[in-house]
Amino acid sequence: MKNINATAVMHNSGHPSFDSSSSPLTGLFVSRVANDVVEAANFDSCSPLQSGPQWLSGRFSHPTGVHDFKVYVPANYRGAPTSLIVMLHGASQDADDFALGTGMNLAAESGGCIVVYPEQGTSANMFRCWNWFRPADQVRDSGEASIIAGITREVMACYEIDPTRVFIAGLSAGAAMAVNLAVTHPDLYSAAGIHSGLAFGVADEAFSAMTAMRTGTCIAQLSAARDAMGVCRAVPLIVFHGDQDTTVHPLNAQGLMQMHRSLMLGTDEAYASVTTELGQVEQGYPYTRNTYRRSGGGEVFGEQWLIHGLGHAWSGGDPNATHTDARGPNAAREMMRFFEAVADSR
């Protein structure tokens, strides 16, 4: 198991504002697989229906340059409306590594979901770290949040995606950026999966980001989050964190869930119930799972998984990829379950 280099947040360059709704997809093309389930196919622009799963590459053009991404289309996709999951990698990773490590393509194959993996370029951050901590990337219409939302919309335009079943997830820097997207685009994403991430607005430059990561004591910016959400309600979250994480302190998960309860319930925060389940992965780690519901057995609006013994790594991931630990519960499968349950409950 490898550790993400925490200094990744220290090296970045800017993305000025732009309108993500007007940036065209420059075309998808087949790349080598990140997963041995997939076989190559040939097509131009949006992929036509083909037999077998597909692992596709794309490039999203925007005024500051381009962002590459990859798309997984499951074998059973036949053009009927389906779910879309946006996956944001951690520092030093790319789409192939993240897809292999998380196993999300395999989970998507079982669930019939399409998955898109935006990639951070070294021109934006030399360690390929999403710049989650910069103010310009914590608002709706600028920076990397707008770029990722633009990629999401372009993939939705290429395939029959149910707009009520669009989800976002990430690891580490990607998880923190997924929080930004969940807060700033609650009209686009129906739920979010946060693995080893941080709350919204706990940093506004690189040094405060390092402090937030290492201590977990920085305070989420609730007023800014409420302003960013506008009239939309907060989206449900499923949160994973290892209690031995020395890169992003596990207290960050506590701060994130406190922020989430405040955003979801407002002044009715007391009217929520929490149920706790203790579990154990066979020949792996024990874990504590808290499920948050509105009082009176109401809807589930959050889950928090604390994996005992896990460091800074994707829980239940493939050991052949970076930043994974196979001994934890399968985060990809649990995120998929949570996402579909949220969508079905609406």
PDB file of C-alpha atoms in Angstrom, residues 27-32 38-57:
ATOM      1  CA  GLY A  27     -14.808  13.249 -29.344  1.00  0.00           C
ATOM      2  CA  LEU A  28     -14.355   9.877 -27.693  1.00  0.00           C
ATOM      3  CA  PHE A  29     -11.876   7.272 -28.850  1.00  0.00           C
ATOM      4  CA  VAL A  30     -10.933   3.818 -27.625  1.00  0.00           C
ATOM      5  CA  SER A  31      -7.905   3.425 -25.386  1.00  0.00           C
ATOM      6  CA  ARG A  32      -6.241   0.430 -23.828  1.00  0.00           C
ATOM      7  CA  VAL A  38     -13.168  -4.693 -21.394  1.00  0.00           C
ATOM      8  CA  GLU A  39     -12.337  -5.206 -25.053  1.00  0.00           C
ATOM      9  CA  ALA A  40     -11.513  -2.506 -27.573  1.00  0.00           C
ATOM     10  CA  ALA A  41     -13.981  -1.178 -30.134  1.00  0.00           C
ATOM     11  CA  ASN A  42     -13.795   1.510 -32.810  1.00  0.00           C
ATOM     12  CA  PHE A  43     -16.059   4.496 -33.188  1.00  0.00           C
ATOM     13  CA  ASP A  44     -16.070   8.256 -33.632  1.00  0.00           C
ATOM     14  CA  SER A  45     -17.656  10.861 -31.341  1.00  0.00           C
ATOM     15  CA  CYS A  46     -20.257   9.354 -28.984  1.00  0.00           C
ATOM     16  CA  SER A  47     -20.019   5.600 -28.991  1.00  0.00           C
ATOM     17  CA  PRO A  48     -22.775   3.608 -30.736  1.00  0.00           C
ATOM     18  CA  LEU A  49     -24.271   0.625 -28.971  1.00  0.00           C
ATOM     19  CA  GLN A  50     -21.923  -2.341 -29.149  1.00  0.00           C
ATOM     20  CA  SER A  51     -21.752  -5.759 -27.553  1.00  0.00           C
ATOM     21  CA  GLY A  52     -19.487  -6.097 -24.579  1.00  0.00           C
ATOM     22  CA  PRO A  53     -18.305  -3.466 -22.108  1.00  0.00           C
ATOM     23  CA  GLN A  54     -16.342  -0.482 -23.399  1.00  0.00           C
ATOM     24  CA  TRP A  55     -13.509   1.589 -21.881  1.00  0.00           C
ATOM     25  CA  LEU A  56     -13.394   4.872 -23.752  1.00  0.00           C
ATOM     26  CA  SER A  57     -11.270   8.009 -23.714  1.00  0.00           C
TER      27      SER A  57
END
